[in-house]
mmCIF file of C-alpha atoms in Angstrom:
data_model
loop_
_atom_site.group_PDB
_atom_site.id
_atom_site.type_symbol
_atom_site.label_atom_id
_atom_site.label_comp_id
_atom_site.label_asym_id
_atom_site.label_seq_id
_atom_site.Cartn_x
_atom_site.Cartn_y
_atom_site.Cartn_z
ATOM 1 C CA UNK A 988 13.973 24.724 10.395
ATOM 2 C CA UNK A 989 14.991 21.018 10.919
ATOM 3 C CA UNK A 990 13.129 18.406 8.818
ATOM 4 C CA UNK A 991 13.983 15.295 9.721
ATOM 5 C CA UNK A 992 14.116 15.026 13.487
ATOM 6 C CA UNK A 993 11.129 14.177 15.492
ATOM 7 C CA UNK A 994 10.065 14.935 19.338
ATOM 8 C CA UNK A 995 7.034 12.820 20.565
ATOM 9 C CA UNK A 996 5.065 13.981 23.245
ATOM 10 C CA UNK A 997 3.627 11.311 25.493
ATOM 11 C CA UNK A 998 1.145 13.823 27.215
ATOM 12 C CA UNK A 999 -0.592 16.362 26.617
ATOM 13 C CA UNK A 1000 1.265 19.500 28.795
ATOM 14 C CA UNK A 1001 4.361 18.244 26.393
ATOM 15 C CA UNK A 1002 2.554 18.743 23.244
ATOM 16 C CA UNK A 1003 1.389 22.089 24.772
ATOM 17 C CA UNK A 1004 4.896 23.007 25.325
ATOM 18 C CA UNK A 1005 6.416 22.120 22.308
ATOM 19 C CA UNK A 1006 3.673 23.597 19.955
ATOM 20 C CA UNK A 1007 4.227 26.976 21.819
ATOM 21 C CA UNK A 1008 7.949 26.556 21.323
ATOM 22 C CA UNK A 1009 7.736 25.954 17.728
ATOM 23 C CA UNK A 1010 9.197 22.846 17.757
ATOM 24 C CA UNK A 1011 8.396 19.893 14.932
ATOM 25 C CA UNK A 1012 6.740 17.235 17.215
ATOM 26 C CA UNK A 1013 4.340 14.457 17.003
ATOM 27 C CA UNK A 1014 1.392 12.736 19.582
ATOM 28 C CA UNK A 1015 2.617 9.038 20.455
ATOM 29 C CA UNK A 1016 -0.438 7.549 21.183
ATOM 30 C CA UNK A 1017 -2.188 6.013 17.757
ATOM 31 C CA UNK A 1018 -5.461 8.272 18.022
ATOM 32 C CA UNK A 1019 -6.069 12.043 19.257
ATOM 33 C CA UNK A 1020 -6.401 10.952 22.759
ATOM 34 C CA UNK A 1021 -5.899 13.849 25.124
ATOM 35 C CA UNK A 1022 -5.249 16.803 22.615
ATOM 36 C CA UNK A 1023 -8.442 17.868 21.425
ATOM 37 C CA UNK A 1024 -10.344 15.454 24.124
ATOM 38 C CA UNK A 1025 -11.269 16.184 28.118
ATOM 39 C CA UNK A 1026 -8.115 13.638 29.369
ATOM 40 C CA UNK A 1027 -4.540 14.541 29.509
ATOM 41 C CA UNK A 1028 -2.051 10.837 30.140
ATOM 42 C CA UNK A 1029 -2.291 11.365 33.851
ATOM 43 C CA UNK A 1030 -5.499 11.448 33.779
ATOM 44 C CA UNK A 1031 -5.882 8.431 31.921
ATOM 45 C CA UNK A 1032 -3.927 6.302 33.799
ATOM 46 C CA UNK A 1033 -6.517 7.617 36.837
ATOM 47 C CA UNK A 1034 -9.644 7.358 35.137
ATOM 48 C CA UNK A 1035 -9.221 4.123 32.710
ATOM 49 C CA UNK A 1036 -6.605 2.363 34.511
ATOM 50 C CA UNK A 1037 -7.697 3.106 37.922
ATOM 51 C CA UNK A 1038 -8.813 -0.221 38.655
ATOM 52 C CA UNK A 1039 -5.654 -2.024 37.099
ATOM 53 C CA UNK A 1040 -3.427 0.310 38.975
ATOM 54 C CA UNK A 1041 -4.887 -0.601 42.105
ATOM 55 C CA UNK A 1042 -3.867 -4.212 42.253
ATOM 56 C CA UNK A 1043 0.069 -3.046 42.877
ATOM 57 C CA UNK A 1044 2.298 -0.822 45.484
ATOM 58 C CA UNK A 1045 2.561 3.174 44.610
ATOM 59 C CA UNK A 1046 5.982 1.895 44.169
ATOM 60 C CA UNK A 1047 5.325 -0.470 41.484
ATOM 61 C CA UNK A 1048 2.564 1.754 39.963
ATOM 62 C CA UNK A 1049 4.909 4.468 39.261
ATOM 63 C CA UNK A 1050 7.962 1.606 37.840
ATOM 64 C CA UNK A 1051 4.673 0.857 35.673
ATOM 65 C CA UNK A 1052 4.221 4.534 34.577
ATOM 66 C CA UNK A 1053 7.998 4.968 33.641
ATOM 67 C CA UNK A 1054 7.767 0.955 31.601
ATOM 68 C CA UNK A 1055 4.998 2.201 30.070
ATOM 69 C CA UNK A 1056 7.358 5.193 28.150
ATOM 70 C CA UNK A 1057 10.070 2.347 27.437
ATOM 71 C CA UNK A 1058 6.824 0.064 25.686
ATOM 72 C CA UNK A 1059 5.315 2.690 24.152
ATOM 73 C CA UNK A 1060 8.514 4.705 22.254
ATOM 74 C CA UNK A 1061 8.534 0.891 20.457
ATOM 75 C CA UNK A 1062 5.019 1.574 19.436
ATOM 76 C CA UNK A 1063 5.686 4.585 17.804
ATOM 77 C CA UNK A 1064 8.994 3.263 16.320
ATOM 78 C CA UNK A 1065 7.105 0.684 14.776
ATOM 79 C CA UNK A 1066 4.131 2.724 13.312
ATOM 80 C CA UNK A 1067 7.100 4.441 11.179
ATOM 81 C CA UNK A 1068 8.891 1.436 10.215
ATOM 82 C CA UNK A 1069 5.753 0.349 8.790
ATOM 83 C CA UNK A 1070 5.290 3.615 7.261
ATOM 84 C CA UNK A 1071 8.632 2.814 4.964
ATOM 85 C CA UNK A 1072 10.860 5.458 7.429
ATOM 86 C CA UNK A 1073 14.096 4.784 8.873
ATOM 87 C CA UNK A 1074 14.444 5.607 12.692
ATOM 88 C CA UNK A 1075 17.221 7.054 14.350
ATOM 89 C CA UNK A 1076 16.109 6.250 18.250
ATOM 90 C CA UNK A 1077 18.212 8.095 21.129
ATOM 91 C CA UNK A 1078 17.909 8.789 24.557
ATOM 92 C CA UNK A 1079 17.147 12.292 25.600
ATOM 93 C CA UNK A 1080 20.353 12.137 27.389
ATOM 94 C CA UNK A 1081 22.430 10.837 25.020
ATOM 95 C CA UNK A 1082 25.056 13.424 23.617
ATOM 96 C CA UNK A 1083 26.239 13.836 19.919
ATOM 97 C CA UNK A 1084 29.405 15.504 19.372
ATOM 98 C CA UNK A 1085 30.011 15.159 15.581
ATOM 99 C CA UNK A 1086 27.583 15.255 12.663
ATOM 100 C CA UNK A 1087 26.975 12.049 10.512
ATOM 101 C CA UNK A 1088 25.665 11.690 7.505
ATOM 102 C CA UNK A 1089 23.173 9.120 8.395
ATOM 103 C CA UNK A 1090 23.203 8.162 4.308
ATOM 104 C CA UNK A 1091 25.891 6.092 5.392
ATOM 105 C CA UNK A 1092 24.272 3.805 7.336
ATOM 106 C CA UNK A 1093 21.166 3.605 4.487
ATOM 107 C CA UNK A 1094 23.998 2.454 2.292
ATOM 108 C CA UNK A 1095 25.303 -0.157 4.266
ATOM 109 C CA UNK A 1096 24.769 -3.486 3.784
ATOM 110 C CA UNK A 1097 23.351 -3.409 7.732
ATOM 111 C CA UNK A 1098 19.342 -3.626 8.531
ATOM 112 C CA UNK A 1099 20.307 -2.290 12.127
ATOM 113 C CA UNK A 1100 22.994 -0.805 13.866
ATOM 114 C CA UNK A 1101 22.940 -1.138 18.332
ATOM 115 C CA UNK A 1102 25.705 0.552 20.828
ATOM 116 C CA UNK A 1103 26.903 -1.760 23.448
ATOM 117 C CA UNK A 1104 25.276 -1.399 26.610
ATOM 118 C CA UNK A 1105 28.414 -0.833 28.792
ATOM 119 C CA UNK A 1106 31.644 -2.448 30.034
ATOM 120 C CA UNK A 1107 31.624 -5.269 32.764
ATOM 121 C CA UNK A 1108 28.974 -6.257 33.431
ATOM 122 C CA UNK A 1109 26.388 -4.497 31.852
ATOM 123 C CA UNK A 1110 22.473 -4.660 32.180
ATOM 124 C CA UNK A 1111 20.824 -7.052 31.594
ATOM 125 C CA UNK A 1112 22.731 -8.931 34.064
ATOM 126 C CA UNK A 1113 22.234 -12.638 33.083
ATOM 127 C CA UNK A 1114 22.225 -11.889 29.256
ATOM 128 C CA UNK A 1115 25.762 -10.491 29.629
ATOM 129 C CA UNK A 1116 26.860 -13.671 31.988
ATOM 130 C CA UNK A 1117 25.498 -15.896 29.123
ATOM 131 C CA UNK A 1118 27.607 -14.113 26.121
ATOM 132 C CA UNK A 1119 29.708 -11.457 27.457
ATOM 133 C CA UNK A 1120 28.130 -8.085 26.326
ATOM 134 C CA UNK A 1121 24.748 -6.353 25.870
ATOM 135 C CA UNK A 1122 23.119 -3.649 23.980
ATOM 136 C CA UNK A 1123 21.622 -0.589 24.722
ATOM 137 C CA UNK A 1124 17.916 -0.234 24.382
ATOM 138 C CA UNK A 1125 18.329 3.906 23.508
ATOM 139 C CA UNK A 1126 20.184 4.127 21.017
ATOM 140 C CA UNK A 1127 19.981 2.261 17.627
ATOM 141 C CA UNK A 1128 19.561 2.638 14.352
ATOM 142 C CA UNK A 1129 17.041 0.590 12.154
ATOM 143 C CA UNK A 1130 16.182 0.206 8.802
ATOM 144 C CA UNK A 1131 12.415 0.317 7.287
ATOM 145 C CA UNK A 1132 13.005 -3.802 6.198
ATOM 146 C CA UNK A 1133 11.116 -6.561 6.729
ATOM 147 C CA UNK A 1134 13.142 -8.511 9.001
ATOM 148 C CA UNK A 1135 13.622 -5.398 11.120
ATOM 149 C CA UNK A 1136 9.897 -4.926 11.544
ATOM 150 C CA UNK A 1137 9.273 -8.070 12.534
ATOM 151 C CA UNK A 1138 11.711 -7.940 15.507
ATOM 152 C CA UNK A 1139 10.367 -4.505 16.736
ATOM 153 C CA UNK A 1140 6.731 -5.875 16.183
ATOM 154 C CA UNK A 1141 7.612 -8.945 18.449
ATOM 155 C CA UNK A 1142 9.513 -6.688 20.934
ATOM 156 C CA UNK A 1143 5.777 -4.377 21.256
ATOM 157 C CA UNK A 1144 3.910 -7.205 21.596
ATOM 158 C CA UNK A 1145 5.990 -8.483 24.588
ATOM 159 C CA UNK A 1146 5.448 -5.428 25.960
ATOM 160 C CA UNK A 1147 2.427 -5.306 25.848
ATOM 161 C CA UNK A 1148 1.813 -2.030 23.842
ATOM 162 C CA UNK A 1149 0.571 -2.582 20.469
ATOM 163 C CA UNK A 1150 -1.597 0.434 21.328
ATOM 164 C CA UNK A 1151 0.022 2.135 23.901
ATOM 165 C CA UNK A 1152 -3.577 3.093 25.562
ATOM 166 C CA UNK A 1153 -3.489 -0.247 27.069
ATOM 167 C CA UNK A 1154 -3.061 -0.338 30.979
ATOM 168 C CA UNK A 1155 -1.016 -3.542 30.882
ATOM 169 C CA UNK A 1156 1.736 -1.645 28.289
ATOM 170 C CA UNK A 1157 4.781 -1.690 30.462
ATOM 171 C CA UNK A 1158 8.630 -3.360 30.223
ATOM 172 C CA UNK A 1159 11.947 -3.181 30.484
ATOM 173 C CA UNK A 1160 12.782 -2.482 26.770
ATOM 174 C CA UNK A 1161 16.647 -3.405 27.015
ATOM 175 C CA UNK A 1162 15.773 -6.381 28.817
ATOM 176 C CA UNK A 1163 13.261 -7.628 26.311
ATOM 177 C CA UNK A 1164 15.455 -6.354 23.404
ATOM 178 C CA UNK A 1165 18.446 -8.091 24.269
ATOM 179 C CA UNK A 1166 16.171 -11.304 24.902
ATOM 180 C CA UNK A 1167 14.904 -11.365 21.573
ATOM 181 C CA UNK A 1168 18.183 -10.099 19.737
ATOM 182 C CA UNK A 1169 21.113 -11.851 22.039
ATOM 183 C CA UNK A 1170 19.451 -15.426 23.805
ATOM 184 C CA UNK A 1171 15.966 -16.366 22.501
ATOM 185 C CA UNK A 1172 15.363 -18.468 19.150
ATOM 186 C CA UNK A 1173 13.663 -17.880 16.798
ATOM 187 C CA UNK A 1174 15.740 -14.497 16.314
ATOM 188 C CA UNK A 1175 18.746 -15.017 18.160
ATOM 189 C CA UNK A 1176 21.303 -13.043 16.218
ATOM 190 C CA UNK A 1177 24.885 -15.739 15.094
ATOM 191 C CA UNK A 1178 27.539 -12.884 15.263
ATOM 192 C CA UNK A 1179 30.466 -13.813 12.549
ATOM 193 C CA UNK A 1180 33.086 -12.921 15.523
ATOM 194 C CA UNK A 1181 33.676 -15.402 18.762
ATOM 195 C CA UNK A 1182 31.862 -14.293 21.876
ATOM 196 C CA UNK A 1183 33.348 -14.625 25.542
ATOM 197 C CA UNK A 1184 32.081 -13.579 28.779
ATOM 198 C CA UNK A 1185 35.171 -10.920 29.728
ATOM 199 C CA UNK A 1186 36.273 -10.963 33.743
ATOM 200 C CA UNK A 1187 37.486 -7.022 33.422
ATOM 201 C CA UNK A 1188 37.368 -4.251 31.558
ATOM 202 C CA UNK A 1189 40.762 -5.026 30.009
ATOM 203 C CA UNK A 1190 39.432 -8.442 28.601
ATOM 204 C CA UNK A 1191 36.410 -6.696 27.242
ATOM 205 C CA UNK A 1192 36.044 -6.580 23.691
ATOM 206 C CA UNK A 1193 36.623 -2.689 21.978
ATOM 207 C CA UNK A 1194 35.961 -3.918 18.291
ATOM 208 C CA UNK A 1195 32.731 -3.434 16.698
ATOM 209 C CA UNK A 1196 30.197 -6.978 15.923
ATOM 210 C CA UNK A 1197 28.313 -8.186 12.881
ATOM 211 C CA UNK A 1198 25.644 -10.615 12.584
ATOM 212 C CA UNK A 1199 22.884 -12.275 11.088
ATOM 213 C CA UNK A 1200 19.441 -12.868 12.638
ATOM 214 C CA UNK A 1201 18.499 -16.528 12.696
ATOM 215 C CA UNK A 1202 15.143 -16.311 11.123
ATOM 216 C CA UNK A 1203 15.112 -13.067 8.690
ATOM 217 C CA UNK A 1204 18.633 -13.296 7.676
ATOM 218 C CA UNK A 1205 18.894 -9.286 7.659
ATOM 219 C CA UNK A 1206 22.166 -8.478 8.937
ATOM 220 C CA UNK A 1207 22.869 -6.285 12.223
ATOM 221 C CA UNK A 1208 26.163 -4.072 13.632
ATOM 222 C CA UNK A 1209 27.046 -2.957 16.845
ATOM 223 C CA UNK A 1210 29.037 -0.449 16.828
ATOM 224 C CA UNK A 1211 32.702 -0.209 17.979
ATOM 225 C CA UNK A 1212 33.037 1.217 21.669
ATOM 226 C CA UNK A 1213 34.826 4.265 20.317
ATOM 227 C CA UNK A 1214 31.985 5.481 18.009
ATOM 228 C CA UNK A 1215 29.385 4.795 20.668
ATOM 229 C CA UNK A 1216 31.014 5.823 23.574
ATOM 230 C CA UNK A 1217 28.701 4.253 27.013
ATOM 231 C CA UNK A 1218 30.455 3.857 30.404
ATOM 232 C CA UNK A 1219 30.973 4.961 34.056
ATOM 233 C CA UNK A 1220 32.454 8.693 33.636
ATOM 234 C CA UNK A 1221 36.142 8.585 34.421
ATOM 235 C CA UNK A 1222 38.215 12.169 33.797
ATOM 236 C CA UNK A 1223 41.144 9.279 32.296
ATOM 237 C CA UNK A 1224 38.921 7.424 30.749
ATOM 238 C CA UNK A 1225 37.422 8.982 27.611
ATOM 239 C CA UNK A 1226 37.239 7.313 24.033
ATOM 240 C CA UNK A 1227 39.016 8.066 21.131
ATOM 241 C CA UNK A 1228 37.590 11.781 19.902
ATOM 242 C CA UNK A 1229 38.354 11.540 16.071
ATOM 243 C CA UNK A 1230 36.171 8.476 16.356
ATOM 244 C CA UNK A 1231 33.546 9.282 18.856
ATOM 245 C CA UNK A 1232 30.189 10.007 17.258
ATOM 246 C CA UNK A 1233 27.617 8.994 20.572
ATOM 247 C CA UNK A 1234 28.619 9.981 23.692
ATOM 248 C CA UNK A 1235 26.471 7.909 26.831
ATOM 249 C CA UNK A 1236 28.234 8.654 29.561
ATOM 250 C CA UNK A 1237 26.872 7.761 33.448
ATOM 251 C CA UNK A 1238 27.216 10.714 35.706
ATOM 252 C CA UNK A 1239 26.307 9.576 39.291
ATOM 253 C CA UNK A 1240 24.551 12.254 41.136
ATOM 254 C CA UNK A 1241 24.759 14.737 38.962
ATOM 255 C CA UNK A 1242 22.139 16.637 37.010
ATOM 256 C CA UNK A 1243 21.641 15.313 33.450
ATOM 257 C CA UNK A 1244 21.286 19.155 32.145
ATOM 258 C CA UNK A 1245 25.079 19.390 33.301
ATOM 259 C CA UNK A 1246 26.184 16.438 31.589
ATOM 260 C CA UNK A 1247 27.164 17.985 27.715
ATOM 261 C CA UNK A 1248 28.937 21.060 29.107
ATOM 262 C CA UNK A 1249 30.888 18.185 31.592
ATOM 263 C CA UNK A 1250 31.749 16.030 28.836
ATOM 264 C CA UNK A 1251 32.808 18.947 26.957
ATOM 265 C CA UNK A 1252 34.848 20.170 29.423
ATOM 266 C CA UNK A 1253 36.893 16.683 30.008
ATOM 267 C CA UNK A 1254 36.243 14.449 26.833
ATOM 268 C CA UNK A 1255 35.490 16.768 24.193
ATOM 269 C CA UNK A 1256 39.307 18.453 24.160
ATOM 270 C CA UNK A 1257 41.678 14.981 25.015
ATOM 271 C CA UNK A 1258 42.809 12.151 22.946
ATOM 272 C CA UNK A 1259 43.363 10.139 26.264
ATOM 273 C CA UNK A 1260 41.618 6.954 25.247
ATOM 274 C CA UNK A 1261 40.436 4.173 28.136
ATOM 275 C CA UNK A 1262 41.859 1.471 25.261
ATOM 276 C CA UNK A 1263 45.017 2.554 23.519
ATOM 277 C CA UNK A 1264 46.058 -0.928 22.143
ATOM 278 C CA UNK A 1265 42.512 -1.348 20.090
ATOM 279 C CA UNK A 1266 42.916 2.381 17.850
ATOM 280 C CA UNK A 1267 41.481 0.370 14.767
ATOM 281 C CA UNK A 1268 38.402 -0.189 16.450
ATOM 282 C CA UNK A 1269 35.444 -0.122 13.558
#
């Protein structure tokens, strides 16, 4: 019965699966390759990128494979921007434990909203070590506007996957996102609040940012570390739950079907907060 939300299949046994479930999805690649045709992905990669494959390790073939879903999500992200519709983009794994009206953020005078990445240090590495914080690749919010566009455009093209049947379309989306976004001119975004490199976790800054990309001059938000919650799991550690709208927790070793009934279990019932002096945090 939903409307609005939106589950891509990347191959064709997905597509399979979801039609027979019901469920409201869409095909990711920009023609009807695979559906209705003889190939399925895997098969692809085998058949047309065979020979392109061939040149690396089954180790880095397979890192290739798993880029190539990080590129190509950014292709289909775009093809909606450019359509005039706002995207919502999450992480399979990412956990939502309160509804928000998302008309809020359309209102807002914000082109794009980003959750941090982590605490200290968080990935990219040398990004962080230049300005003291990174975002999160999985889990934004962006507006159908020009300036927005552009940025997303530039990040595919990087990539490599302005059509996502391309062999070569393959990256690290966080690292090239925080690239573009946090270091690189022309669209390195000036933040209106100072930026330090933090040594700990209690130097780390709790407060949300706002900025304003160097060459479009649309404005951007990160959101405070209480709304989009995205750290190490600690039992003591948990954010503020009258606040908490994006749960991202890291579970080591453990199955990422178990993680919602975990975080449930600990987070979803305490106020204990992992920053009790920063309350205000918007």
């Amino acid at each position: 019965g939903y409307t609005e939300h939106m589950v891509v299949a990347q191959d064709k046994e997905a597509a399979a699966f979801f039609a027979s479930k019901g469920m409201r999805h869409e095909w990711i690649h920009e023609r009807d390759f695979g559906i209705s045709g003889r190939h399925n992905f895997s098969n692809f990669r085998q058949e047309v990128c065979g020979s392109y494959d061939s040149k690396f390790s089954v180790e880095k073939q397979l890192q290739n494979y798993r880029r190539s879903l990080f590129g190509s999500r950014w292709t289909y992200v775009l093809r909606q921007l450019e359509q005039g519709t706002h995207v919502l983009l999450t992480d399979v794994d990412n956990v939502f434990v309160r509804f928000q009206d998302l008309s809020e953020l359309e209102q807002s005078p914000f082109d794009s909203y980003h959750a941090y990445a982590g605490t200290v240090p968080s990935f990219p590495k040398k990004v962080f070590q230049e300005i003291g914080f990174t975002i999160c690749g999985g889990m934004s919010w962006l507006r159908a506007s020009p300036g927005v566009i552009e940025i997303t455009r530039t990040l595919v093209e990087k990539c490599g996957c302005m059509s996502t049947l391309h062999c070569h379309c393959s990256c690290d989306d966080q690292v090239v996102f925080n690239n573009i976004m946090l270091v690189h001119e022309p669209y390195k975004i000036i933040w209106d609040q100072n930026v330090s490199v933090p040594a700990s976790e209690e130097e780390m800054r709790w407060e949300g940012m706002t900025g304003t990309c160097s060459k479009t001059g649309h404005r951007v938000k990160i959101w405070d570390r209480h709304t989009a919650f995205r750290r190490e799991f600690d039992p003591n550690a948990c954010p503020d739950k009258d606040k908490n709208w994006i749960a991202m927790p890291i579970f080591k070793n453990m199955n990422k079907a178990k993680v919602w009934k975990k975080w449930r279990e600990v987070c979803g019932t305490t106020t204990t907060s992992v920053d009790k002096n920063n309350q205000t945090a918007s």
